[in-house]
Coordinates of C-alpha atoms and ligand atoms in Angstrom, one line a residue:
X1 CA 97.0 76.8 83.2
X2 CA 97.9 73.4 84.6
X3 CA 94.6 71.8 85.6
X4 CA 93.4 71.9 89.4
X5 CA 92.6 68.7 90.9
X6 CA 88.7 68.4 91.2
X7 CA 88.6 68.3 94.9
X8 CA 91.2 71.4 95.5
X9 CA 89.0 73.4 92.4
X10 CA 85.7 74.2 94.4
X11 CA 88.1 75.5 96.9
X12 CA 89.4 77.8 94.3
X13 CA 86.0 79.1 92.7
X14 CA 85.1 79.8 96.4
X15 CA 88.3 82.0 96.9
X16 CA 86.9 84.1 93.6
X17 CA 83.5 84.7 95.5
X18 CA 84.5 85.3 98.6
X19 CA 87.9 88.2 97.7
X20 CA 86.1 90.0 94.4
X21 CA 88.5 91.6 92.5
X22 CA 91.3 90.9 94.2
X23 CA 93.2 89.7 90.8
X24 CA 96.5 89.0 92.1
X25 CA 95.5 87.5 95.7
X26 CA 93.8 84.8 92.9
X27 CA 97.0 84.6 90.6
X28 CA 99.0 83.6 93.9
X29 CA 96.7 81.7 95.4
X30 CA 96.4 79.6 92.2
X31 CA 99.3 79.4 91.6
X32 CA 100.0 77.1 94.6
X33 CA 96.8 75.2 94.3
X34 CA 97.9 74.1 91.3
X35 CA 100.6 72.4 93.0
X36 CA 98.8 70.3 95.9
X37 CA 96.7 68.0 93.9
X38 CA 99.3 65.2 94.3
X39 CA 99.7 66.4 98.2
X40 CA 96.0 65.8 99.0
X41 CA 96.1 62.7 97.3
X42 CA 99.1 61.4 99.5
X43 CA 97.9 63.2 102.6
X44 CA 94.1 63.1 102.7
X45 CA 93.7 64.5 106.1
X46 CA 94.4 67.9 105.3
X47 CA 90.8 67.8 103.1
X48 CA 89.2 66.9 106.0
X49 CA 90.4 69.3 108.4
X50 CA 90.1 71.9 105.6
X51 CA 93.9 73.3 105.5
X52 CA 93.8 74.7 102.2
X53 CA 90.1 76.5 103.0
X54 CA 92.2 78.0 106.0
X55 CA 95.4 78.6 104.7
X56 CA 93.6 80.6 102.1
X57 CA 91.6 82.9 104.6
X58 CA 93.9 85.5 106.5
X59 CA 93.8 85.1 110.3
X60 CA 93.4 88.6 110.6
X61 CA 93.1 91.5 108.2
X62 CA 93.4 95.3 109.3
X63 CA 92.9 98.6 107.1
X64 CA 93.0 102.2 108.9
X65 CA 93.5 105.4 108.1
X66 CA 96.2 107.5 108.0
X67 CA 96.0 111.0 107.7
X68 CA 99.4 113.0 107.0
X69 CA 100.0 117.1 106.0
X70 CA 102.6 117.9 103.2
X71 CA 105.3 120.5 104.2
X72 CA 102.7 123.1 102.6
X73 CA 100.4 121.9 105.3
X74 CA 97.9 120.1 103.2
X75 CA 96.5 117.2 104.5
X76 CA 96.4 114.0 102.8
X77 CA 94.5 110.5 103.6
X78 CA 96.3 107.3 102.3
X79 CA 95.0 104.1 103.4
X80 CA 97.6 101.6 105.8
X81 CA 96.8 97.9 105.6
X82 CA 98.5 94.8 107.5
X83 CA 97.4 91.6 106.6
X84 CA 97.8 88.9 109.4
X85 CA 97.8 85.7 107.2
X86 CA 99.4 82.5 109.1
X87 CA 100.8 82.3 112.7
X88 CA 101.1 78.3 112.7
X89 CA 105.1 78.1 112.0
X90 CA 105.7 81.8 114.2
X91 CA 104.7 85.0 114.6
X92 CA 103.6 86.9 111.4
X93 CA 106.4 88.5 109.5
X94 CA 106.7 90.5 106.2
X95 CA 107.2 93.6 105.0
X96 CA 105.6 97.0 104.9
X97 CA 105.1 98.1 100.8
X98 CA 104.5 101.9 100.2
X99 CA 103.0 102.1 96.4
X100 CA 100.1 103.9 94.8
X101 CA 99.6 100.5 93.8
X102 CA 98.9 99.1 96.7
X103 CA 95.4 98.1 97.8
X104 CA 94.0 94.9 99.6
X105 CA 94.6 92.3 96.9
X106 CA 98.3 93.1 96.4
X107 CA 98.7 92.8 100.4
X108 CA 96.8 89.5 100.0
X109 CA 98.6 88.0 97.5
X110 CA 102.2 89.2 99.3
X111 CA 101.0 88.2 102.5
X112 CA 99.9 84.5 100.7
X113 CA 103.2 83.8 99.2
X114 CA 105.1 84.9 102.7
X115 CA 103.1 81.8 104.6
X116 CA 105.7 79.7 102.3
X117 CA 108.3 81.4 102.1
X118 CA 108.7 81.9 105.1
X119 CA 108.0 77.9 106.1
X120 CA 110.9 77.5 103.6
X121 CA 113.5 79.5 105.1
X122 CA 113.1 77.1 107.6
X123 CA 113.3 79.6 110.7
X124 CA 110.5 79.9 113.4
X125 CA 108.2 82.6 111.3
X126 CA 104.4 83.0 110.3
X127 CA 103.7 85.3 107.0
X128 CA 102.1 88.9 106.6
X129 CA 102.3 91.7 104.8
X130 CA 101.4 95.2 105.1
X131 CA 101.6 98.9 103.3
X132 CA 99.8 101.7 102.0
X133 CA 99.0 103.4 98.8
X134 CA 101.3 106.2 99.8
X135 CA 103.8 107.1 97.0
X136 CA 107.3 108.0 98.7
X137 CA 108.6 109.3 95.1
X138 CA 109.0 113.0 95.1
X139 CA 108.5 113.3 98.7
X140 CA 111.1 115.2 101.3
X141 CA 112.3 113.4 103.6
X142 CA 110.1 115.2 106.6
X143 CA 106.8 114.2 104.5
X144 CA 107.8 110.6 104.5
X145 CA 109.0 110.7 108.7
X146 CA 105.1 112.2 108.9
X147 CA 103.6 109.5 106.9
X148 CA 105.7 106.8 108.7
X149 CA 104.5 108.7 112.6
X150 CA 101.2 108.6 111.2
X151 CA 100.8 105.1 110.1
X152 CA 102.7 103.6 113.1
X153 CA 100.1 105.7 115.3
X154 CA 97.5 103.3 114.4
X155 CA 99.8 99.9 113.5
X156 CA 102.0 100.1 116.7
X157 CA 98.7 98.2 118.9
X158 CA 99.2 95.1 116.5
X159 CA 103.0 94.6 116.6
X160 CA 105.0 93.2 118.9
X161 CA 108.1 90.3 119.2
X162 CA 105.8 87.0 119.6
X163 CA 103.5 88.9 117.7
X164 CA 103.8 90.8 114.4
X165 CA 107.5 91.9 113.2
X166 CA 107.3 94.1 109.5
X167 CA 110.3 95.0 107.5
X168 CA 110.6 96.9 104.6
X169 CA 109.4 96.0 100.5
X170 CA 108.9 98.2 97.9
X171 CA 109.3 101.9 98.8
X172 CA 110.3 101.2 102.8
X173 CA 114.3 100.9 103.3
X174 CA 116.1 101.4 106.0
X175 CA 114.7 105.5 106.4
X176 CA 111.5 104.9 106.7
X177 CA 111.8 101.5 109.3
X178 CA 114.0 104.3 111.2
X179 CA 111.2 106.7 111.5
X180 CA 108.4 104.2 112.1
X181 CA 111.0 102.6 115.0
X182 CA 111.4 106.2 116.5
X183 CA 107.2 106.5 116.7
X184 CA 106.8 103.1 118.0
X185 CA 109.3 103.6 121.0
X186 CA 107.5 107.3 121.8
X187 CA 104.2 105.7 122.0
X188 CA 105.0 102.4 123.6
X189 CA 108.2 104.0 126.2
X190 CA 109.6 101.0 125.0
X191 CA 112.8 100.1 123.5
X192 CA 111.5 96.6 121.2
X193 CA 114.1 96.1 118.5
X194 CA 112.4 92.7 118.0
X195 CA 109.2 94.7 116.5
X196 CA 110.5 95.4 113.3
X197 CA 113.6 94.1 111.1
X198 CA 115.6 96.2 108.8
X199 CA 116.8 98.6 110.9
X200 CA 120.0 101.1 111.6
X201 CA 123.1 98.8 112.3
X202 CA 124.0 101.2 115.6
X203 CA 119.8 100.9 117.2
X204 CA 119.7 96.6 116.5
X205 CA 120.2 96.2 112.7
X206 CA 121.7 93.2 111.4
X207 CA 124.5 93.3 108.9
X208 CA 124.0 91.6 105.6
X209 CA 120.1 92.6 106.3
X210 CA 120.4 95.2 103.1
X211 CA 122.1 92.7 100.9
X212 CA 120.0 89.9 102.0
X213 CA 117.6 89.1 98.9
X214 CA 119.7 90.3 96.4
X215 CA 122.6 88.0 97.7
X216 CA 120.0 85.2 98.8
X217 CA 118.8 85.4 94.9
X218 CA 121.8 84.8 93.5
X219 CA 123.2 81.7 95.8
X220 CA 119.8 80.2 95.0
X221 CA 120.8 80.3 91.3
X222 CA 123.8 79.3 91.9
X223 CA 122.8 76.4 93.5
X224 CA 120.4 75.5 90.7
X225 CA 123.7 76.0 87.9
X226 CA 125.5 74.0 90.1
X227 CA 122.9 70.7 89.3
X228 CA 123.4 71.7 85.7
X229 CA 127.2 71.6 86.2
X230 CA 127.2 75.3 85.2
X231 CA 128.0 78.7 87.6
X232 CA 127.7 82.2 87.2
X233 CA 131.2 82.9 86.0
X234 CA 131.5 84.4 82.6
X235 CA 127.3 84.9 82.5
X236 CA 126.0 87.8 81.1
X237 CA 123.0 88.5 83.1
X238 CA 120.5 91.1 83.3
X239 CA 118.9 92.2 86.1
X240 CA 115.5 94.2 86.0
X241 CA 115.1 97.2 88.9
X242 CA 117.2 99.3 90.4
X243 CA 116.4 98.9 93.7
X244 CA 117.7 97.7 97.2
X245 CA 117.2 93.5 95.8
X246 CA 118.5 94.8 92.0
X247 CA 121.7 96.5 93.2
X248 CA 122.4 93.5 95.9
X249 CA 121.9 90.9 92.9
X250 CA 124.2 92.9 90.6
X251 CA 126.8 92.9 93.5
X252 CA 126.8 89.3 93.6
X253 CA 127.2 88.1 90.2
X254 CA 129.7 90.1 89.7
X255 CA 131.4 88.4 92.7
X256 CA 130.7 85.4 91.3
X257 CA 132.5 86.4 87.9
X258 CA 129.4 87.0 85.6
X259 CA 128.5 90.3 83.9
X260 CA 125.3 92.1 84.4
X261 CA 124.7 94.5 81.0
X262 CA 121.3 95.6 82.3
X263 CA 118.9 96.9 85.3
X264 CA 116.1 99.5 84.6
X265 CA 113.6 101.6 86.8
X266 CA 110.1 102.3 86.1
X267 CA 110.8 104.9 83.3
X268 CA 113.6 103.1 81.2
X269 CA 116.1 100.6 80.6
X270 CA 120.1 101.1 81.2
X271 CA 121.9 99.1 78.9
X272 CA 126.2 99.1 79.4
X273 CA 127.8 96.6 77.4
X274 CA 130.6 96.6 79.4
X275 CA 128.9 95.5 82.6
X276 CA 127.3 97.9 85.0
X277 CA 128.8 100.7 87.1
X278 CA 127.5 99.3 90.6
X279 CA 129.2 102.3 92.5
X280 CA 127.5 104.6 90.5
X281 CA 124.3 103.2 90.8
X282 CA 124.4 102.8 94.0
X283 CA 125.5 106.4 94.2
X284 CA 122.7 107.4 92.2
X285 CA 119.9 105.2 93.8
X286 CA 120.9 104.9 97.5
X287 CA 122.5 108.3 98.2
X288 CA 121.0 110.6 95.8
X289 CA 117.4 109.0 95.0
X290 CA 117.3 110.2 91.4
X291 CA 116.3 108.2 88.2
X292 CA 118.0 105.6 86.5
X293 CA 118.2 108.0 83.3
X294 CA 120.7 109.7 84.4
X295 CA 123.9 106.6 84.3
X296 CA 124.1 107.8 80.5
X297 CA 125.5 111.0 81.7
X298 CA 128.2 109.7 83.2
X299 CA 128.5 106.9 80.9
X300 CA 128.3 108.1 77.2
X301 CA 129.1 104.4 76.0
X302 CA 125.9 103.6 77.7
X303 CA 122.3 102.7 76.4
X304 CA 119.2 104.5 77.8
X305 CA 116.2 103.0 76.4
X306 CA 113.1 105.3 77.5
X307 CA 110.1 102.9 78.1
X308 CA 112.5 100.3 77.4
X309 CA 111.7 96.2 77.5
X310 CA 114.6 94.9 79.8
X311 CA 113.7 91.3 78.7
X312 CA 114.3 92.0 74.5
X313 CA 118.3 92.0 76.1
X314 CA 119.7 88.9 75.1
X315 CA 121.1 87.5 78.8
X316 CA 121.8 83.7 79.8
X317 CA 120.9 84.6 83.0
X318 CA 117.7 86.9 84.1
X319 CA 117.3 88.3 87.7
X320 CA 113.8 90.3 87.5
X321 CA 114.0 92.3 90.6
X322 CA 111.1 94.6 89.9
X323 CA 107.5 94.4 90.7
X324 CA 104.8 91.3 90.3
X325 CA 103.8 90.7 86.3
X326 CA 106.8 92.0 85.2
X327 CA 107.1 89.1 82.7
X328 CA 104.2 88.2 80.7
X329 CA 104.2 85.1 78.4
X330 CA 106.2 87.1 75.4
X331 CA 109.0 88.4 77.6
X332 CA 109.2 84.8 78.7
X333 CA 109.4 83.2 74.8
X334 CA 111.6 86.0 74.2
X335 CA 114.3 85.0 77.3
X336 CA 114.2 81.6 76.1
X337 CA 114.4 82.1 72.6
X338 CA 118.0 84.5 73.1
X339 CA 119.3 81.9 75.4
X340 CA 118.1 82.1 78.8
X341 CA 119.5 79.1 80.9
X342 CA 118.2 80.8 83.8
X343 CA 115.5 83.0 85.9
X344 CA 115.6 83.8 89.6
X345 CA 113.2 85.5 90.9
X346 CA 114.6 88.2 93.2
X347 CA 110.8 90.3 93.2
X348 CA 107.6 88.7 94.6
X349 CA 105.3 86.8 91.5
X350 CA 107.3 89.0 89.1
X351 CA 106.8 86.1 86.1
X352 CA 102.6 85.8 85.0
X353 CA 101.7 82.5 84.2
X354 CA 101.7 82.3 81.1
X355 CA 105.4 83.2 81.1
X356 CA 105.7 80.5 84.3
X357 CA 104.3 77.9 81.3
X358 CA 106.6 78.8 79.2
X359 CA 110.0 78.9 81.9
X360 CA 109.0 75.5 82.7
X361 CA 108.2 73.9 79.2
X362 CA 111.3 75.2 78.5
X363 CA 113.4 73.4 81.5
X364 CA 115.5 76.0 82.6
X365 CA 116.4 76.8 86.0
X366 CA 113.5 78.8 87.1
X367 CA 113.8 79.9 90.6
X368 CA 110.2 81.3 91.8
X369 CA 109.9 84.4 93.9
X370 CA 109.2 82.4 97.4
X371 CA 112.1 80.1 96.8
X372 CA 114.8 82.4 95.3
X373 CA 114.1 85.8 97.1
X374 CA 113.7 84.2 100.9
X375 CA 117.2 85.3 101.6
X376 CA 115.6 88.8 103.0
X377 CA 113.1 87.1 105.4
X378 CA 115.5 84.7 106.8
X379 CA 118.3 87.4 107.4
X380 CA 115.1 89.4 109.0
X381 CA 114.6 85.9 110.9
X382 CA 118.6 86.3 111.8
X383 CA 118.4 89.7 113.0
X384 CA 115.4 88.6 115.4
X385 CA 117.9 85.9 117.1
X386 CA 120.5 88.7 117.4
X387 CA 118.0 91.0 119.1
X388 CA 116.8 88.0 120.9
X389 CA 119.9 87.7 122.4
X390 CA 121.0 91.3 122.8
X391 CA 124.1 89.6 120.1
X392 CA 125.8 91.2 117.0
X393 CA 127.3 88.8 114.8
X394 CA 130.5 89.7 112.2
X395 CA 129.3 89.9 108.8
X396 CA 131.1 86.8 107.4
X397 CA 129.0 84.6 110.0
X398 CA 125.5 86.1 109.0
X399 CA 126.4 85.6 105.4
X400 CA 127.3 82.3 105.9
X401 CA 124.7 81.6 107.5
X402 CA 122.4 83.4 104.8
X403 CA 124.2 81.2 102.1
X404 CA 123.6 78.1 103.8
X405 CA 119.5 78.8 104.5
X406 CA 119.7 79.3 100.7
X407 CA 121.4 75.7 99.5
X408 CA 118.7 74.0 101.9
X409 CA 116.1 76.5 100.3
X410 CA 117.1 75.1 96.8
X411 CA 118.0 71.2 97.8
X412 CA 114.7 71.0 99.5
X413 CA 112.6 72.3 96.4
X414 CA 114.7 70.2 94.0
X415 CA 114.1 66.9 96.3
X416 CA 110.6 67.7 96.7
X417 CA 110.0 68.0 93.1
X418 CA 111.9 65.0 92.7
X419 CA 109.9 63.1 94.9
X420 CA 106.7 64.4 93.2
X421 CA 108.1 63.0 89.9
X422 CA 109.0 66.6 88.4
X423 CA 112.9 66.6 88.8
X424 CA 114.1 70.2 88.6
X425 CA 110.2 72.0 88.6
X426 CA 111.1 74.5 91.9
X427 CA 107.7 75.9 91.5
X428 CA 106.0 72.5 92.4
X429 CA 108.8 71.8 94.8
X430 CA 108.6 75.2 96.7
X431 CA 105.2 75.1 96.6
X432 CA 104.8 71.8 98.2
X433 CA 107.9 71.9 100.7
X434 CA 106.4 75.3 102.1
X435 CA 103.0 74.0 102.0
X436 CA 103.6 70.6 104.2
X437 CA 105.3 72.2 106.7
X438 CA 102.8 75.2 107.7
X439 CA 99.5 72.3 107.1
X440 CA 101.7 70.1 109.8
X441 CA 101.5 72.9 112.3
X442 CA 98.2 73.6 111.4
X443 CA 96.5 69.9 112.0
X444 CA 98.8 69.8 115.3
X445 CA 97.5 73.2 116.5
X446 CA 93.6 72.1 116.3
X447 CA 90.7 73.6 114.5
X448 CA 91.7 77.6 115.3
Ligands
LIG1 N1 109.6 92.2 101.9 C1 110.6 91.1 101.9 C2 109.9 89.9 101.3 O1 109.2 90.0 100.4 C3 111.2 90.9 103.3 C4 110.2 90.7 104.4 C5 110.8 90.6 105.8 O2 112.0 90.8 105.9 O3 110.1 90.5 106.8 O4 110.1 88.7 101.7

């Protein structure tokens, strides 16, 4: 662990007190403090009006119930959080995660990390974050629409355009932002696509809004090979998940001409030597919503590795694409050691920081989660304009533009960190870039 400044560290032992337990809220918030001792030093005004204190406090935290029956007719309680963290740079925005892992740390910590994010994409947007510790695996489809009524019932009252806008995360695509949509318009009488991104291309979707983080992921890395004088092409890459941001990354890299051997799911690793199947795995994921496992069947020359570590694949290039503390410190030394020139971080805090030590001892190209996966806020951010303006743009423009947000994403973090004296650390210069902005707003907008 780096060490915190001795003015910013009080702040942090207070944070312990006052959010017990809350293990990764401290992890991310940490993280960043680690980063601001130089900042404080240049800027000394932001101690005194107590910006990190308040950055550090949510604006506004909710937690309901939300009671649901199975198609047996048993009823079930699951618990719905939103977390209303920063409103200085827009209204808050984030996504909704459904998870049995989910409880009011995780929130936190998401919610944290979205503040500067979401400062970096550079569009008009406050963070939050929101879920529930409802597990949509195994579910039918009219379980989930009754969970989704049900939790709307109560989060409907807190959203709005200039207000609140969720999207989807972990376990919430494109179905379940459809049936929270259709509950928010029966309560309300009120057709608001700008409440909510993410949704159906025909009822106020964007295009490119699916491919968005996986695609933003990859153009950040890109950018970052570019400064080596390096690219994608001829990479072989793996890519951990098999998700909505795992199947978008894979996509990409193989546009860009390198070859991703590996993605996994929370039972086991796929390994395919000669570069994954995308269709099928989309066809497997998307359309039929079964296990990863089952790629081997169709492909006998593939690997499936029950409880398999995707990181002991030797790759140049690693996308992890999973869930938070997906690397530890050994994954990390492990990466490097087989020849990792690169990580980008297309999941939320999915490196611990032990293995963030060793990424950045090592000087690769390390893109961290709220740099290299902002593509899916800021085409959330794009689809707001469109449904601002009652507009539909082609998909060439809105990846063009998403390509673009994502070269000023990287150049900003790599100039910031040059300026702090760290040429190339995009942890200290995403941290720092997202920070400055959102404490600007805040010292302009008075003690609230
Ligand atoms: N859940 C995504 C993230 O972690 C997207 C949030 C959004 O589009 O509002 O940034």
């Amino acid at each position: 662990m780096a060490k915190l400044d001795e003015k910013i560290s009080g702040i942090y032992q207070d944070v312990l007190k006052r959010n017990p337990g809350e293990t990764e809220f401290h992890q991310a918030v940490l993280e960043v403090l680690e980063s601001l001792g130089p900042v404080v030093v240049k800027h000394p005004q932001y101690l005194e009006r107590k910006i990190i204190e308040r950055i550090c406090e949510p604006e506004r935290q909710i937690i309901f119930r939300v009671p649901w029956q199975d198609d047996k007719g048993k009823v079930h309680i699951n618990r719905g959080f939103r977390v209303e963290f920063n409103s200085s740079l827009g209204p808050y925005k984030g996504g909704l995660r459904f998870h049995p892992s989910v409880y009011l740390g995780i929130i936190k910590f998401l919610g944290f990390e979205q503040i500067f994010k979401n400062s970096l994409t550079g569009m008009p947007i406050g963070g939050g974050k929101g879920g529930s510790d409802f597990d949509p695996k195994g579910k039918s489809d009219d379980e989930v629409m009754r969970f989704c009524q049900s939790f709307m019932t109560e989060l409907y009252r807190h959203l709005g355009e200039h207000t609140d806008v969720p999207a989807g995360d972990i376990g919430v695509g494109g179905r379940e932002i459809g049936y929270m949509f259709g509950q928010y318009k029966r309560i309300t009488n009120r057709y608001e696509p700008g409440v909510l991104t993410g949704k159906g291309l025909t009822w106020g979707g964007s295009l490119v809004r699916t491919e968005a983080t996986g695609y933003g992921a990859t153009f950040f890395i890109d950018e970052a090979l570019k400064v080596r004088k390096d690219s994608f092409d001829g990479k072989v890459c793996t890519v951990s998940g098999s998700g909505n941001v795992a199947i978008y990354t894979i996509e990409k890299i193989h546009q860009l001409g390198g070859k991703c051997v590996a993605c996994s799911d929370s039972n086991g690793v796929i390994y395919d030597e000669k570069g994954l199947d995308l269709e099928l795995i989309k066809q497997l994921k998307e359309v039929e919503r079964r296990r990863i496992e089952d790629y081997a069947a169709t492909h006998k020359h593939a690997k499936y590795i029950a409880k398999g570590n995707i990181w002991e694949i030797p790759c140049q290039v690693a996308m992890p694409s999973a869930t938070q503390n997906e690397i530890n410190g050994k994954d990390a030394a492990t990466l490097v050691k087989n020849g990792c020139i690169a990580v980008g971080e297309g999941a939320n805090m999915p490196t611990t920081p032990e293995g963030v030590k060793v990424f950045l001892d090592a000087k690769i190209a390390y893109g961290p989660g709220k740099a290299a996966n902002a593509g899916g806020v800021a085409t959330s951010a794009l689809e707001m304009q469109q449904n601002a303006g009652r507009d539909s743009w082609t998909f060439e423009y809105t990846e063009k533009k998403l390509q673009d947000i994502m070269c000023n994403i990287h150049n900003n973090c790599y100039e910031t960190s040059e300026e702090y004296g760290a040429p190339g650390n995009y942890v200290l210069g995403a941290n720092i870039c997202g920070f400055i902005k959102v404490a600007n707003a805040m010292v302009a907008h008075g003690l609230i």
